[in-house]
Amino acid sequence: MNDLISVIVPIYKVEKYLVRCIESILNQTYQNLEIVLVDDGSPDNCPAICDKYRLVDNRIRVIHKENGGLSDARNAGIKNCTGDYCVFVDSDDYIDAEFVECLHSLAIKHHVKVACVGYQMVSDTVPAAPSRAQDSVEVVYSREDAIRGLFDESMYADFAWNKIFHRSLFDRIVFPIHRTMEDLGTIYKAIDRCDQIAYSSRKLYYYYQRDDSILHQRPASFYCDLYTLGKERYDYLERQYPNMKENHLYYFILLTNHYYYFEQGLKKEARKELIRVYQRCKNDVVFKDRCKYYLIRYAPKLHAWLKGLRGDAQ
């Protein structure tokens, strides 16, 4: 099938990486693409780069908008795209030439609305490695097992950018505006609207690690969003899948690992949540995390002192 696939690229202050990203999309073996470059009010040379590429390839559409953040840019791309499917590529990352073809083939072959591939973390010192089809495994997961896969970062995890989505999934789903960790608050909703999803272990998405990325800059709002979106996802999945131990354990670890960084007003609520979820997963908690839990519950000042002693204070 020759479905039109929309590739949505949110862009902000990435002029150093943008050409590499766009070129990797233009070089896809699957050619029936609508490439939606969303300039999110970028103050650098990114708008000019987008306009330049629009003139050389008629598959490219450019949206210039006021800065609203990553979620707002993705939502603008979804609203304006016309493809049967959509994929997301972050503008500092890049993709293998077979990325879109592999995802689309998985979706068509297995009649699913979401398909996923693996990813590689790359940097200036760690280049991308070839990923051959003959070395990969291909699996179809039921809805519940697909949700479980969101908690496993060695597989496809809950990222937006290593997946293909049928456009209809976003008729009632939007990325949360003015939030970081936006995938945490979105992808599970799309997966839960599917009967099955397909996954290939081929690592075709290149997740570029840079020191000035959002995840390397963590203000208090980052941890507030992490907690809020993490709680929303946990509560939703607890209602849908009350016996899914992966959901309980992930939420427990999220709270124990980040409790120290929550602002004081959030700590009281997070501590109550930690006590609540511990009752659901205590048989699966390893000794190290159990110790963290008891410190937070019974000796929070000692927990804070030990974290500060280790140099964890920001």
Short mmCIF file of C-alpha atoms in Angstrom, two decimals:
data_model
loop_
_atom_site.label_atom_id
_atom_site.label_comp_id
_atom_site.label_asym_id
_atom_site.label_seq_id
_atom_site.Cartn_x
_atom_site.Cartn_y
_atom_site.Cartn_z
CA MET A 1 0.00 0.00 0.00
CA ASN A 2 1.14 3.51 -0.78
CA ASP A 3 -0.34 5.33 2.21
CA LEU A 4 0.61 8.94 2.75
CA ILE A 5 2.68 9.19 5.92
CA SER A 6 3.09 12.51 7.71
CA VAL A 7 6.45 13.05 9.38
CA ILE A 8 6.02 15.73 12.06
CA VAL A 9 9.14 17.57 13.20
CA PRO A 10 8.85 20.14 16.03
CA ILE A 11 11.71 22.66 15.75
CA TYR A 12 13.20 25.06 18.28
CA LYS A 13 16.81 26.27 18.60
CA VAL A 14 18.42 23.29 16.84
CA GLU A 15 20.12 24.90 13.85
CA LYS A 16 23.26 22.86 14.54
CA TYR A 17 21.34 19.60 14.05
CA LEU A 18 18.39 20.44 11.83
CA VAL A 19 19.97 19.78 8.42
CA ARG A 20 21.05 16.31 9.51
CA CYS A 21 17.52 15.58 10.72
CA ILE A 22 15.80 16.81 7.56
CA GLU A 23 18.24 15.04 5.25
CA SER A 24 17.64 11.74 7.05
CA ILE A 25 13.90 12.15 6.40
CA LEU A 26 14.36 13.07 2.74
CA ASN A 27 16.54 9.97 2.27
CA GLN A 28 13.84 7.52 3.39
CA THR A 29 13.30 4.44 1.23
CA TYR A 30 9.56 5.04 1.69
CA GLN A 31 8.91 8.09 -0.43
CA ASN A 32 5.20 8.93 -0.12
CA LEU A 33 5.76 11.38 2.70
CA GLU A 34 4.31 14.64 3.89
CA ILE A 35 7.08 16.27 5.90
CA VAL A 36 5.63 18.82 8.34
CA LEU A 37 8.33 21.11 9.75
CA VAL A 38 6.87 23.03 12.69
CA ASP A 39 8.96 26.09 13.47
CA ASP A 40 7.99 26.76 17.07
CA GLY A 41 9.09 30.39 17.04
CA SER A 42 12.75 29.45 16.90
CA PRO A 43 14.97 32.55 17.38
CA ASP A 44 17.94 31.16 15.45
CA ASN A 45 18.42 30.21 11.80
CA CYS A 46 15.95 27.31 11.90
CA PRO A 47 13.07 29.18 10.19
CA ALA A 48 15.32 30.03 7.23
CA ILE A 49 16.55 26.42 7.00
CA CYS A 50 12.94 25.19 6.93
CA ASP A 51 11.98 27.65 4.19
CA LYS A 52 15.03 26.70 2.14
CA TYR A 53 14.11 23.01 2.19
CA ARG A 54 10.49 23.78 1.31
CA LEU A 55 11.74 25.18 -1.99
CA VAL A 56 13.74 22.07 -2.91
CA ASP A 57 11.23 19.31 -2.06
CA ASN A 58 7.49 19.66 -2.59
CA ARG A 59 6.76 17.05 0.08
CA ILE A 60 7.79 19.57 2.73
CA ARG A 61 5.30 21.84 4.46
CA VAL A 62 6.43 24.51 6.91
CA ILE A 63 4.40 25.89 9.79
CA HIS A 64 5.73 29.03 11.47
CA LYS A 65 4.11 29.68 14.84
CA GLU A 66 4.71 31.46 18.13
CA ASN A 67 6.69 29.49 20.66
CA GLY A 68 4.45 27.15 22.63
CA GLY A 69 6.71 24.25 23.49
CA LEU A 70 7.21 20.75 22.14
CA SER A 71 3.68 19.53 22.82
CA ASP A 72 2.10 22.57 21.19
CA ALA A 73 4.31 22.12 18.12
CA ARG A 74 3.41 18.45 17.80
CA ASN A 75 -0.28 19.24 18.19
CA ALA A 76 0.02 21.89 15.45
CA GLY A 77 1.64 19.29 13.19
CA ILE A 78 -1.12 16.77 13.88
CA LYS A 79 -3.84 19.36 13.25
CA ASN A 80 -2.34 20.34 9.89
CA CYS A 81 -1.19 16.97 8.57
CA THR A 82 -3.16 15.02 5.97
CA GLY A 83 -1.47 11.62 6.09
CA ASP A 84 -3.07 8.25 6.79
CA TYR A 85 -0.37 7.68 9.41
CA CYS A 86 1.95 9.97 11.31
CA VAL A 87 5.40 9.62 12.83
CA PHE A 88 7.28 12.07 15.02
CA VAL A 89 10.97 12.95 14.72
CA ASP A 90 12.62 15.30 17.20
CA SER A 91 14.69 17.85 15.34
CA ASP A 92 18.00 17.11 17.07
CA ASP A 93 17.65 13.39 16.30
CA TYR A 94 17.81 11.54 12.98
CA ILE A 95 16.54 8.29 11.48
CA ASP A 96 17.77 5.32 9.49
CA ALA A 97 16.84 5.30 5.80
CA GLU A 98 14.49 2.33 6.39
CA PHE A 99 12.80 3.80 9.49
CA VAL A 100 9.46 4.78 7.91
CA GLU A 101 9.32 1.78 5.57
CA CYS A 102 9.88 -0.65 8.43
CA LEU A 103 7.21 0.97 10.60
CA HIS A 104 4.67 1.13 7.79
CA SER A 105 5.33 -2.48 6.76
CA LEU A 106 4.77 -3.62 10.33
CA ALA A 107 1.49 -1.71 10.56
CA ILE A 108 0.17 -3.09 7.25
CA LYS A 109 1.43 -6.65 7.70
CA HIS A 110 -0.15 -7.04 11.13
CA HIS A 111 -3.20 -4.77 10.63
CA VAL A 112 -2.36 -2.57 13.61
CA LYS A 113 -2.73 1.15 14.29
CA VAL A 114 0.58 1.44 16.16
CA ALA A 115 3.92 -0.09 15.27
CA CYS A 116 7.26 0.44 17.00
CA VAL A 117 10.97 -0.06 16.40
CA GLY A 118 13.99 0.05 18.66
CA TYR A 119 16.27 3.03 19.09
CA GLN A 120 19.92 3.82 19.63
CA MET A 121 21.39 6.50 21.86
CA VAL A 122 24.04 8.31 19.84
CA SER A 123 26.33 11.27 20.47
CA ASP A 124 29.33 13.02 18.99
CA THR A 125 31.50 10.17 20.31
CA VAL A 126 29.02 7.28 19.88
CA PRO A 127 27.96 6.92 16.23
CA ALA A 128 24.92 5.01 14.98
CA ALA A 129 25.41 1.30 14.33
CA PRO A 130 23.80 -0.54 11.39
CA SER A 131 20.67 -2.53 12.27
CA ARG A 132 20.01 -5.43 9.94
CA ALA A 133 16.58 -6.96 9.45
CA GLN A 134 17.95 -10.50 9.68
CA ASP A 135 19.26 -9.81 13.18
CA SER A 136 15.94 -8.53 14.53
CA VAL A 137 12.86 -10.04 16.11
CA GLU A 138 9.28 -9.10 15.29
CA VAL A 139 6.44 -9.44 17.80
CA VAL A 140 2.74 -8.61 17.92
CA TYR A 141 1.44 -7.69 21.37
CA SER A 142 -2.07 -7.65 22.76
CA ARG A 143 -3.25 -4.35 24.20
CA GLU A 144 -2.36 -5.28 27.78
CA ASP A 145 1.07 -6.64 26.86
CA ALA A 146 1.67 -3.56 24.72
CA ILE A 147 1.01 -1.38 27.76
CA ARG A 148 3.54 -3.46 29.70
CA GLY A 149 6.11 -2.71 27.02
CA LEU A 150 5.85 1.00 27.78
CA PHE A 151 7.71 0.38 31.04
CA ASP A 152 10.67 -1.33 29.33
CA GLU A 153 13.18 1.15 27.91
CA SER A 154 15.20 -1.69 26.38
CA MET A 155 12.29 -2.20 23.97
CA TYR A 156 10.10 0.63 22.68
CA ALA A 157 9.17 2.41 25.94
CA ASP A 158 6.72 5.32 26.00
CA PHE A 159 8.46 7.59 23.50
CA ALA A 160 6.47 9.16 20.64
CA TRP A 161 9.34 9.18 18.17
CA ASN A 162 10.06 5.47 17.53
CA LYS A 163 6.50 4.64 16.51
CA ILE A 164 4.00 5.06 13.70
CA PHE A 165 0.41 5.96 14.59
CA HIS A 166 -2.75 5.77 12.55
CA ARG A 167 -3.89 9.36 12.28
CA SER A 168 -7.31 8.54 13.76
CA LEU A 169 -5.75 7.81 17.17
CA PHE A 170 -5.17 11.53 17.66
CA ASP A 171 -8.76 12.56 17.00
CA ARG A 172 -9.30 12.66 20.77
CA ILE A 173 -5.73 12.70 22.08
CA VAL A 174 -3.45 15.72 22.34
CA PHE A 175 0.00 16.21 23.83
CA PRO A 176 -0.23 18.15 27.13
CA ILE A 177 0.58 21.82 26.57
CA HIS A 178 3.34 23.54 28.56
CA ARG A 179 4.53 20.27 30.06
CA THR A 180 7.82 18.43 29.88
CA MET A 181 7.72 14.61 29.84
CA GLU A 182 4.84 14.98 27.37
CA ASP A 183 5.18 11.43 26.05
CA LEU A 184 4.55 10.09 29.55
CA GLY A 185 1.17 11.79 29.47
CA THR A 186 0.17 10.75 25.96
CA ILE A 187 1.44 7.51 24.46
CA TYR A 188 -0.33 5.13 26.84
CA LYS A 189 -3.65 6.65 25.75
CA ALA A 190 -2.93 5.87 22.10
CA ILE A 191 -1.77 2.32 22.88
CA ASP A 192 -4.89 1.71 24.97
CA ARG A 193 -7.03 2.50 21.93
CA CYS A 194 -5.48 -0.40 19.99
CA ASP A 195 -6.35 -4.10 20.04
CA GLN A 196 -2.76 -4.98 19.18
CA ILE A 197 0.53 -3.32 18.29
CA ALA A 198 3.55 -4.60 16.37
CA TYR A 199 7.20 -4.25 17.33
CA SER A 200 10.50 -4.83 15.55
CA SER A 201 13.73 -4.83 17.53
CA ARG A 202 15.57 -3.09 14.68
CA LYS A 203 17.17 0.05 16.14
CA LEU A 204 16.31 2.55 13.44
CA TYR A 205 15.78 5.75 15.42
CA TYR A 206 18.89 7.67 16.48
CA TYR A 207 18.30 9.47 19.77
CA TYR A 208 20.99 12.12 19.96
CA GLN A 209 22.37 12.95 23.40
CA ARG A 210 23.34 16.58 23.95
CA ASP A 211 24.11 18.44 27.15
CA ASP A 212 21.68 21.30 26.50
CA SER A 213 18.62 19.15 25.78
CA ILE A 214 15.43 19.44 27.83
CA LEU A 215 16.20 16.30 29.81
CA HIS A 216 19.63 17.63 30.80
CA GLN A 217 18.08 20.82 32.19
CA ARG A 218 15.76 19.96 35.06
CA PRO A 219 14.08 22.89 36.84
CA ALA A 220 11.45 22.38 39.53
CA SER A 221 8.74 22.40 36.84
CA PHE A 222 10.29 19.28 35.28
CA TYR A 223 9.77 17.30 38.48
CA CYS A 224 6.29 18.72 38.97
CA ASP A 225 5.32 17.57 35.46
CA LEU A 226 6.99 14.20 36.01
CA TYR A 227 4.95 13.67 39.16
CA THR A 228 1.66 14.99 37.78
CA LEU A 229 1.79 13.10 34.48
CA GLY A 230 3.19 10.01 36.16
CA LYS A 231 0.30 10.00 38.63
CA GLU A 232 -2.26 10.53 35.88
CA ARG A 233 -0.89 7.59 33.93
CA TYR A 234 -0.66 5.39 37.01
CA ASP A 235 -4.24 6.10 38.08
CA TYR A 236 -5.57 5.55 34.56
CA LEU A 237 -3.79 2.23 34.12
CA GLU A 238 -4.66 1.10 37.64
CA ARG A 239 -8.33 1.47 36.75
CA GLN A 240 -7.92 -0.34 33.44
CA TYR A 241 -5.42 -3.00 34.53
CA PRO A 242 -5.53 -3.25 38.35
CA ASN A 243 -3.23 -6.27 38.50
CA MET A 244 -0.49 -4.94 36.23
CA LYS A 245 2.51 -5.11 38.56
CA GLU A 246 4.72 -3.25 36.07
CA ASN A 247 2.54 -0.17 36.46
CA HIS A 248 2.71 -0.27 40.26
CA LEU A 249 6.45 -0.85 40.33
CA TYR A 250 7.25 1.86 37.77
CA TYR A 251 5.27 4.45 39.70
CA PHE A 252 6.89 3.38 42.96
CA ILE A 253 10.39 3.79 41.46
CA LEU A 254 9.45 7.14 39.88
CA LEU A 255 8.45 8.44 43.31
CA THR A 256 11.40 7.05 45.26
CA ASN A 257 14.01 8.16 42.71
CA HIS A 258 12.70 11.72 42.37
CA TYR A 259 11.16 12.48 45.75
CA TYR A 260 14.23 14.46 46.84
CA TYR A 261 13.80 16.89 43.92
CA PHE A 262 10.11 17.63 44.44
CA GLU A 263 9.34 21.06 45.83
CA GLN A 264 8.32 21.06 49.48
CA GLY A 265 4.63 21.52 48.75
CA LEU A 266 4.65 18.46 46.49
CA LYS A 267 6.57 16.21 48.88
CA LYS A 268 3.61 15.67 51.25
CA GLU A 269 1.33 14.48 48.45
CA ALA A 270 4.07 12.38 46.86
CA ARG A 271 4.81 10.70 50.19
CA LYS A 272 1.14 9.69 50.54
CA GLU A 273 1.21 8.32 47.01
CA LEU A 274 4.38 6.39 47.77
CA ILE A 275 2.80 4.74 50.80
CA ARG A 276 -0.29 3.89 48.74
CA VAL A 277 1.52 2.29 45.83
CA TYR A 278 3.97 0.42 48.06
CA GLN A 279 1.08 -1.72 49.26
CA ARG A 280 0.48 -2.79 45.65
CA CYS A 281 4.06 -3.69 44.75
CA LYS A 282 5.97 -4.43 47.97
CA ASN A 283 6.60 -8.07 47.03
CA ASP A 284 8.42 -6.93 43.88
CA VAL A 285 10.55 -4.16 45.41
CA VAL A 286 14.27 -4.90 45.62
CA PHE A 287 16.20 -4.28 48.83
CA LYS A 288 17.83 -1.02 47.71
CA ASP A 289 14.51 0.57 46.74
CA ARG A 290 12.87 -0.76 49.89
CA CYS A 291 15.50 1.09 51.92
CA LYS A 292 14.74 4.32 50.03
CA TYR A 293 11.07 3.85 50.76
CA TYR A 294 11.55 3.39 54.52
CA LEU A 295 13.81 6.44 54.67
CA ILE A 296 11.28 8.62 52.88
CA ARG A 297 8.39 7.32 54.96
CA TYR A 298 9.95 7.26 58.42
CA ALA A 299 13.05 9.48 58.22
CA PRO A 300 12.60 12.04 55.40
CA LYS A 301 15.17 14.43 56.91
CA LEU A 302 17.76 11.66 57.00
CA HIS A 303 16.89 10.78 53.41
CA ALA A 304 17.43 14.41 52.36
CA TRP A 305 20.72 14.60 54.29
CA LEU A 306 22.04 11.41 52.68
CA LYS A 307 21.09 12.63 49.20
CA GLY A 308 22.82 15.95 49.85
CA LEU A 309 25.86 14.15 51.22
CA ARG A 310 26.14 12.24 47.95
CA GLY A 311 26.12 15.50 46.03
CA ASP A 312 22.68 14.96 44.54
CA ALA A 313 21.53 18.48 45.36
CA GLN A 314 21.10 20.60 42.26
#
